[in-house]
CSV table of C-alpha atoms and ligand atoms in Angstrom, one decimal:
chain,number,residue,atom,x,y,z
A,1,UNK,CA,0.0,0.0,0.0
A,2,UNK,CA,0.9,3.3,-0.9
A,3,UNK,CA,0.2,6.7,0.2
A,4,UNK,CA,-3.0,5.0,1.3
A,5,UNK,CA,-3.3,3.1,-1.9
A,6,UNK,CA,-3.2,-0.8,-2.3
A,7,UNK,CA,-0.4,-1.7,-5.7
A,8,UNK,CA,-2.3,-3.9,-7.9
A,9,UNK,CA,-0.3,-7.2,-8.7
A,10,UNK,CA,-0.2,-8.1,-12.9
A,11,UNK,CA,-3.1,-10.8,-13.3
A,12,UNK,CA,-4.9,-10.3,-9.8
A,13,UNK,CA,-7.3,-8.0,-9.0
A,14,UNK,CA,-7.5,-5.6,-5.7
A,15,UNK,CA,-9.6,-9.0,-3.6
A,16,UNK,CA,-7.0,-11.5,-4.5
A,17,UNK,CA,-6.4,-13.2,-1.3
A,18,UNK,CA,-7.3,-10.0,0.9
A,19,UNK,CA,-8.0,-11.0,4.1
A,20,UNK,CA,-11.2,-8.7,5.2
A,21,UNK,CA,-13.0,-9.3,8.6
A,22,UNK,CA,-16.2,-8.1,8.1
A,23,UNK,CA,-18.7,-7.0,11.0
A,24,UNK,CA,-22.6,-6.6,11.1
A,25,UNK,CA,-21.9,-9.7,8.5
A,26,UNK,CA,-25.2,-11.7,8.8
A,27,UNK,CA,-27.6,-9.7,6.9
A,28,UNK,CA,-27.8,-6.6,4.8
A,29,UNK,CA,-24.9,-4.2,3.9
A,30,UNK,CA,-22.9,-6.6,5.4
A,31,UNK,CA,-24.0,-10.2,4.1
A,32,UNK,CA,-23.8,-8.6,0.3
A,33,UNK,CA,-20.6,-7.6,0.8
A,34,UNK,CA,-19.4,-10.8,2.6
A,35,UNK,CA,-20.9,-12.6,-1.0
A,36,UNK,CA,-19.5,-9.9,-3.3
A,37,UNK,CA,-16.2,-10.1,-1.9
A,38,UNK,CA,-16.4,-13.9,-2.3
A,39,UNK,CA,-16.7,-13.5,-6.0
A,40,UNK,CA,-13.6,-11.4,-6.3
A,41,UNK,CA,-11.6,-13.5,-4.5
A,42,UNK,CA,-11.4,-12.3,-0.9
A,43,UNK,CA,-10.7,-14.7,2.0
A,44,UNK,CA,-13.2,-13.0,4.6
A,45,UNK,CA,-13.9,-13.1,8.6
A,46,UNK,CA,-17.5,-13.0,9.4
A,47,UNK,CA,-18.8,-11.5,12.5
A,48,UNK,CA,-21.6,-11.0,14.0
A,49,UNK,CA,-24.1,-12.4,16.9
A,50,UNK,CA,-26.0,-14.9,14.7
A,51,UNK,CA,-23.6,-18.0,14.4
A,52,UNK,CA,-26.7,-19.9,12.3
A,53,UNK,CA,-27.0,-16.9,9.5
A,54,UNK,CA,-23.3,-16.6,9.3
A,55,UNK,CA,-22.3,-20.3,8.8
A,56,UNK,CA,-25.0,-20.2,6.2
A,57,UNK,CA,-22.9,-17.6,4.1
A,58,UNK,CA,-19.6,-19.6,4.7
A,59,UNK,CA,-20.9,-22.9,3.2
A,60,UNK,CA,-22.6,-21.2,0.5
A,61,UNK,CA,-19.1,-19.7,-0.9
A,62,UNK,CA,-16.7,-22.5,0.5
A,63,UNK,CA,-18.6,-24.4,-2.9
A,64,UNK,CA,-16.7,-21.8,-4.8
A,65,UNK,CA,-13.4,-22.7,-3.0
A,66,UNK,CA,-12.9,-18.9,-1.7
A,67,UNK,CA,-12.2,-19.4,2.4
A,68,UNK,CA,-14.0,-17.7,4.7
A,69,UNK,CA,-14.2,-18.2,8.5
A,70,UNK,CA,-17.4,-17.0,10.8
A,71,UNK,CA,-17.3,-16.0,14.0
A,72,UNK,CA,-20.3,-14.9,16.5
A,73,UNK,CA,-19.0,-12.1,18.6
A,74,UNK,CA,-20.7,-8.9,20.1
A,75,UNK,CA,-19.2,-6.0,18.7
A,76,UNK,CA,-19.6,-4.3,22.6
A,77,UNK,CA,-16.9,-6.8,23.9
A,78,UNK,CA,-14.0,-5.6,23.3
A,79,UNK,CA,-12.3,-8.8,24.0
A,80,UNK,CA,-14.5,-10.9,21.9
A,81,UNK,CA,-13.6,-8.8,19.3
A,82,UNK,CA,-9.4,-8.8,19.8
A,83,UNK,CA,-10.1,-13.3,20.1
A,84,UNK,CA,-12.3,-12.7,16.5
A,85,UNK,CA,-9.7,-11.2,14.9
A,86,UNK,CA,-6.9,-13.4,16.6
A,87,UNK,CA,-9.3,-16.2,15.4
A,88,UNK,CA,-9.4,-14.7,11.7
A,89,UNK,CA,-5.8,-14.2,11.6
A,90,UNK,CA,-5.2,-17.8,12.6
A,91,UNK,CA,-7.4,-18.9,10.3
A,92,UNK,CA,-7.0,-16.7,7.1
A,93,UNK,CA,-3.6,-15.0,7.7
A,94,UNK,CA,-3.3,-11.2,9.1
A,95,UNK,CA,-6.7,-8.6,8.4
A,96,UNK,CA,-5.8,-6.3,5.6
A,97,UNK,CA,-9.4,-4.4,5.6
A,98,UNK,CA,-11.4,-4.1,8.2
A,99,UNK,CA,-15.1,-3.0,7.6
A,100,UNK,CA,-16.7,-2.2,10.7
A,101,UNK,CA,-20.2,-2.1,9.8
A,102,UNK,CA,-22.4,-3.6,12.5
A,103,UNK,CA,-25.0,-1.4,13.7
A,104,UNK,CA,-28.6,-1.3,14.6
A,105,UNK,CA,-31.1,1.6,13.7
A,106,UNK,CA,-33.4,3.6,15.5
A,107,UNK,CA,-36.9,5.6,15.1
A,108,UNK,CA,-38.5,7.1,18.5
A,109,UNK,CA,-39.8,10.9,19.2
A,110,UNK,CA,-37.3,12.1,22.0
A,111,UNK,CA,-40.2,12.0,24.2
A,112,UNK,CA,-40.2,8.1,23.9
A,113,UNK,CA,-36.4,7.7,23.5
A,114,UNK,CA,-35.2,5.5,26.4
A,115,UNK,CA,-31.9,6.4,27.5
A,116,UNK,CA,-31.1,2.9,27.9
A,117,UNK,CA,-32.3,2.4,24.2
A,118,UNK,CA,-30.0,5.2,23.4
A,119,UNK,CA,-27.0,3.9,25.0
A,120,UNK,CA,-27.2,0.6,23.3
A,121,UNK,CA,-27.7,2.2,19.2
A,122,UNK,CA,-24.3,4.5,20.8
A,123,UNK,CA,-22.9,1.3,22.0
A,124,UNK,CA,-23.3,-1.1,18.9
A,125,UNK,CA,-22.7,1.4,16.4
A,126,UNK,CA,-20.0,3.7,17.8
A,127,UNK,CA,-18.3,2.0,20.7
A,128,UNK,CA,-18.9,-1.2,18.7
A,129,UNK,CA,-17.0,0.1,15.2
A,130,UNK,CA,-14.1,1.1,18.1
A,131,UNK,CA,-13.6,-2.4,19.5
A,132,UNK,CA,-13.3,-3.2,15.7
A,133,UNK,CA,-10.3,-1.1,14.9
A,134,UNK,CA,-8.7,-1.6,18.6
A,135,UNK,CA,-8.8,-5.6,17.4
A,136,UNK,CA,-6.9,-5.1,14.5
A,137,UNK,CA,-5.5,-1.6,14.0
A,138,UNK,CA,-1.5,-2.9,15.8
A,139,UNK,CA,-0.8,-5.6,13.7
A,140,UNK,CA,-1.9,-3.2,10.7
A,141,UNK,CA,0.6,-0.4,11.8
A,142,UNK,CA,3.3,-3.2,12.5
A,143,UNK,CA,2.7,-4.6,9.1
A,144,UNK,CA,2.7,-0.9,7.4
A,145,UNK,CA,-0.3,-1.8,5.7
A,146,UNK,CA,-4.0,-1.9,5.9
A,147,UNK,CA,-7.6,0.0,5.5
A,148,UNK,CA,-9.9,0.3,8.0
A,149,UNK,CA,-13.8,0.7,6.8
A,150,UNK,CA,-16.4,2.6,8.5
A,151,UNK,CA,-20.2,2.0,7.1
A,152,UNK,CA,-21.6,5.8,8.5
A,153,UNK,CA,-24.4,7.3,7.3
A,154,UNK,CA,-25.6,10.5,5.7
A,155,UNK,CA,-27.7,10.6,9.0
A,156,UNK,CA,-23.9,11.6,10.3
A,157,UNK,CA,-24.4,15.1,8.4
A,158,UNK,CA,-27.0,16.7,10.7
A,159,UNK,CA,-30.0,16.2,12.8
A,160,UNK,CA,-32.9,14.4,11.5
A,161,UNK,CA,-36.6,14.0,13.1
A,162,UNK,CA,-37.4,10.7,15.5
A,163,UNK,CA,-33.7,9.7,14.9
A,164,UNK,CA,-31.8,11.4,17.5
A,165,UNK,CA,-29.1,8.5,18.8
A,166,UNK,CA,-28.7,7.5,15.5
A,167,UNK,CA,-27.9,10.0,13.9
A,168,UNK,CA,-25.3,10.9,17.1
A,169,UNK,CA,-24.3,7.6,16.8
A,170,UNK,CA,-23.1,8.0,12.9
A,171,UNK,CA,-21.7,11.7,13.5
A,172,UNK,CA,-19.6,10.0,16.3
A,173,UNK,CA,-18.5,7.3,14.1
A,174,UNK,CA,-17.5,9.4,11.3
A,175,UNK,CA,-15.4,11.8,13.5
A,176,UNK,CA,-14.1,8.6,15.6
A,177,UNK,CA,-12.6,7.3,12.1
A,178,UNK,CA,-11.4,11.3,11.0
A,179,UNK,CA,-9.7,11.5,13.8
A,180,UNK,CA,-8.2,7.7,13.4
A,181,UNK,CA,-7.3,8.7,9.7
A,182,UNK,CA,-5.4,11.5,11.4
A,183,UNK,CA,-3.4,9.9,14.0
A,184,UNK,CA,-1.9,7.1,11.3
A,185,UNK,CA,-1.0,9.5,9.0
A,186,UNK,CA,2.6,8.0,7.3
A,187,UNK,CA,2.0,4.4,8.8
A,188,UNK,CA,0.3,2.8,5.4
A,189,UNK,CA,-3.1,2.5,7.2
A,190,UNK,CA,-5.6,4.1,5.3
A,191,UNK,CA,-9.3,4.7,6.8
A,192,UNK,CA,-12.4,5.0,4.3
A,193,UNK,CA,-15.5,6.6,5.8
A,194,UNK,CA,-18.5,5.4,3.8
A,195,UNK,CA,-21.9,7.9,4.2
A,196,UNK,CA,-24.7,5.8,2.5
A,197,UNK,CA,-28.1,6.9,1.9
A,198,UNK,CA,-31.5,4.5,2.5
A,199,UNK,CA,-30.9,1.0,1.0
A,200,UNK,CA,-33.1,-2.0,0.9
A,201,UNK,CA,-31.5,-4.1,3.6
A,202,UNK,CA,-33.7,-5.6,7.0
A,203,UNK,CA,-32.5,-2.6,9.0
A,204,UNK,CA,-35.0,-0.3,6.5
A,205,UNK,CA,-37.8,-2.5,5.6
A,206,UNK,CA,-41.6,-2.4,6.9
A,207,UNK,CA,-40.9,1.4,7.7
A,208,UNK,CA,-43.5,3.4,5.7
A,209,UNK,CA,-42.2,6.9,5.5
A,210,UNK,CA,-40.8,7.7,2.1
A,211,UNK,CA,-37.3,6.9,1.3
A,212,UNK,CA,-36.5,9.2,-1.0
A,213,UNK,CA,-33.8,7.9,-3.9
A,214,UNK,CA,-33.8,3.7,-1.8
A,215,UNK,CA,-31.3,1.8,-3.3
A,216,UNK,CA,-30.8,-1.8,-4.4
A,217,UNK,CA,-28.6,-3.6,-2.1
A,218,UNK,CA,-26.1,-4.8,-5.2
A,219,UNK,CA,-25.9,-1.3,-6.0
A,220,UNK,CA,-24.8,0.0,-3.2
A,221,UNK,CA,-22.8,-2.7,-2.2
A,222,UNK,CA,-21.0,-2.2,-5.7
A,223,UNK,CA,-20.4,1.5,-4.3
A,224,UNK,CA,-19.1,0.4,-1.2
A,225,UNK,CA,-16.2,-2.0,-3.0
A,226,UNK,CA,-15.2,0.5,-5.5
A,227,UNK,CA,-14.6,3.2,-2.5
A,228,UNK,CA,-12.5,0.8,-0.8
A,229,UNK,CA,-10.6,-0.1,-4.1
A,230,UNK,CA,-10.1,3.7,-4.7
A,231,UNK,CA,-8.6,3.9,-1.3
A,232,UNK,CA,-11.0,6.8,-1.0
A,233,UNK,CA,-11.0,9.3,2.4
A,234,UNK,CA,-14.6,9.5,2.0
A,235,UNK,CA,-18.0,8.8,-0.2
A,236,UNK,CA,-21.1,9.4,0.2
A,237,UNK,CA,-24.2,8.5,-2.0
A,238,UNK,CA,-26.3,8.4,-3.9
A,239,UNK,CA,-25.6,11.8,-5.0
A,240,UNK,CA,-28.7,13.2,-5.2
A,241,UNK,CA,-29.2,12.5,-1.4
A,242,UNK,CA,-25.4,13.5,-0.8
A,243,UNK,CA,-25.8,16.5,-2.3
A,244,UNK,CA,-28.8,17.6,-0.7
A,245,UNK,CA,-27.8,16.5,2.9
A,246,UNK,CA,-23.9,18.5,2.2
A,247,UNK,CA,-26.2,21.4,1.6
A,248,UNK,CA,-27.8,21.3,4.8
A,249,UNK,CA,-24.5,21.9,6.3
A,250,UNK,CA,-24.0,24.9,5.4
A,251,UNK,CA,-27.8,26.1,6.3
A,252,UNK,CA,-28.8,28.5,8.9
A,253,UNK,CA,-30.4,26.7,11.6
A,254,UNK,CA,-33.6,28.2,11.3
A,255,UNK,CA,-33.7,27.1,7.6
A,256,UNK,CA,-32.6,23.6,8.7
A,257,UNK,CA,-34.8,23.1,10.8
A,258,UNK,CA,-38.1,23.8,8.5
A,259,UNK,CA,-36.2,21.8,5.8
A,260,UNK,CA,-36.2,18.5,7.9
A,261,UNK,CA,-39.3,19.1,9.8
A,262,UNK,CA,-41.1,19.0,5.9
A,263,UNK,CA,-38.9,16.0,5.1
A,264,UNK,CA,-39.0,13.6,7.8
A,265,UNK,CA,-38.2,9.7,7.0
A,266,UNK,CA,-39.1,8.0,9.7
A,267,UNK,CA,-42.7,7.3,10.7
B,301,LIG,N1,-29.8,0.1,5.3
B,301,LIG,C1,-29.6,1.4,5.2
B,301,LIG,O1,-30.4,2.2,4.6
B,301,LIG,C2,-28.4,2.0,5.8
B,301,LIG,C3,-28.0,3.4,5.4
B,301,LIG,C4,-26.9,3.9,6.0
B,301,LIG,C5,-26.1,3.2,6.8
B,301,LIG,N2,-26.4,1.9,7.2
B,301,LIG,C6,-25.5,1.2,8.1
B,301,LIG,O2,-25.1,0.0,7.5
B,301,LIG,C7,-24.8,-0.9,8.6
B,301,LIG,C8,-25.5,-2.2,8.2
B,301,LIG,O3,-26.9,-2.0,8.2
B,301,LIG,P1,-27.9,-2.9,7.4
B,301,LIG,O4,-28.8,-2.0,6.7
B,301,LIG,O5,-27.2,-3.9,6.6
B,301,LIG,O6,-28.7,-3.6,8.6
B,301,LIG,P2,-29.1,-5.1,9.0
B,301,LIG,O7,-29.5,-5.9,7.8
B,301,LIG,O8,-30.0,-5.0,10.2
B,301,LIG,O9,-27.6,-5.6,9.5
B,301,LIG,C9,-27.0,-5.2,10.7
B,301,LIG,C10,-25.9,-6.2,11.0
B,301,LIG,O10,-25.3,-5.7,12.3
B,301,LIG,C11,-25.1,-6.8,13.1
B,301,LIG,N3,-25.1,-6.4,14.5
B,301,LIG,C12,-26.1,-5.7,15.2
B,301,LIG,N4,-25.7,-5.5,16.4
B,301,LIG,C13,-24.6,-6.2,16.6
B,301,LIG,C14,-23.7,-6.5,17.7
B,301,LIG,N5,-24.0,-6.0,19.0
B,301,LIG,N6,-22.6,-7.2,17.6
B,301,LIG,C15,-22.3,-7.7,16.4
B,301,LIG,N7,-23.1,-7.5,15.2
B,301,LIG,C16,-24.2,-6.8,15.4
B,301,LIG,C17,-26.3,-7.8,12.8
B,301,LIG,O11,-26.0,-9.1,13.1
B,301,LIG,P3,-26.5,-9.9,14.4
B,301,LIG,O12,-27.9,-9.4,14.7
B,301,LIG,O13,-26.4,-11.3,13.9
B,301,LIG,O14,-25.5,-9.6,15.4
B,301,LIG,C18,-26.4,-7.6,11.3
B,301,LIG,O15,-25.5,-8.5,10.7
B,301,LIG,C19,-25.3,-0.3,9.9
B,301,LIG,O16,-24.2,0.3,10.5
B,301,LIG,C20,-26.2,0.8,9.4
B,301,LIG,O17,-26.3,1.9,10.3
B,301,LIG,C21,-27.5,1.3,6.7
């Protein structure tokens, strides 16, 4: 890797024998990435709580001959996670990418926001994605090489209605990750902060409230790849969204304000 930037190798492409522990990997964002990865060649380190749903993914690609070792873990223990990616290691050989992307979702008026349900979404999503780069991050800088993934948000932007610890939860994360990008500056780590919009995954189905510009899983999944390929700092998409929630950054907050109050996507 080289100013943040994985060499390509004549005849292999970027996946070849990558090893990539993957988190949040028994459904959604995660799962379609575990499979797409597959595909291109990745050996991959499943996590997640549901042992049951992630063995189903490893036999479905070992047919194909790519390896790929599961693991359940809870992304809150910190030492589960350090013995997952000792595990992974073991297994598959040291973690060149890392894509934190466990996380759980959340849609209460503040008036019926728990705390306690609020500390968990900050807990999963943001303490969570922590434990993930604290497992791995040593033997990264010790190697000189590595990328570690964040699946964020554009919910990490600015406020929205009804979703008040998670979108606190992705602001957090994305700044957690700046701030990581920051400190291994000149190491060969790179971080890549990914901001999706809505996608059709189990986190976003049965809600009711328009979606504006939902994606396809593949889709976004195909972003997701290509930004880590890229070596990318940061993406967001899809750009219609992007560009409407950048723009809101740089609104009054009086303007703001009636802007998401009028476009509220939660029910
Ligand atoms: N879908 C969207 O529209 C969208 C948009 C922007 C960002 N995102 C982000 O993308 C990520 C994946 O979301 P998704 O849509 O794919 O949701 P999903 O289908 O509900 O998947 C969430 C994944 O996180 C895992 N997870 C949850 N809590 C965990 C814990 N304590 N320890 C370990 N794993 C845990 C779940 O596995 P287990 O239950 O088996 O543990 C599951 O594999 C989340 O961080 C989400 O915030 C999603």
């Amino acid at each position: 890797m080289t100013n943040g930037k994985w060499k390509m190798t004549d005849g292999m492409n970027f996946w070849t024998n990558k090893v990539v522990m993957i988190t949040g990997a028994s459904s959604g964002i995660g799962k379609g990435l575990a499979l797409e990865l597959a595909r291109r060649g990745a050996k991959r380190g499943l996590v997640a709580r549901r042992q049951n749903l992630l063995d189903e993914i490893v036999n479905s690609v070992r047919l194909r001959g790519v390896k790929a070792f599961a693991i359940a873990a809870d992304v809150r223990d910190a030492d589960a996670m350090k013995g997952a990616a000792e595990r992974i290691q073991a297994e598959l050989g040291p973690i060149d990418i890392l894509i934190a992307n466990a996380g759980i979702g959340t849609s209460h008026h503040i008036s019926q926001l728990d705390p306690i349900h609020a500390a968990n979404v900050i807990s999963i999503n943001v303490l969570g994605a922590a434990n993930s780069v604290a497992a791995v991050v040593s033997q990264m800088v010790e190697r000189g090489k590595g990328q570690l993934v964040a699946i964020s948000s554009l919910a990490a932007y600015r406020g929205l209605p009804l979703s008040a610890a998670y979108c606190a939860s992705k602001a957090a994360m994305s700044a957690y990750f700046e701030s990581v990008r920051l400190d291994l500056r000149g190491t060969g780590v790179g971080v890549t902060i990914i901001h999706p919009g809505f996608i059709k995954t189990p986190l976003t189905a049965g809600r009711e409230a328009h979606m504006p510009f939902l994606m396809e899983l593949d889709d976004a999944v195909q972003k997701i790849v290509s930004a880590i390929e890229k070596g990318k700092r940061s993406v967001a998409f899809p750009w219609q969204l992007a560009t409407v929630v950048r723009a809101g950054l740089w609104m009054p907050a009086f303007m703001y304000d009636w802007l998401a109050a009028h476009n509220s996507f939660r029910e």
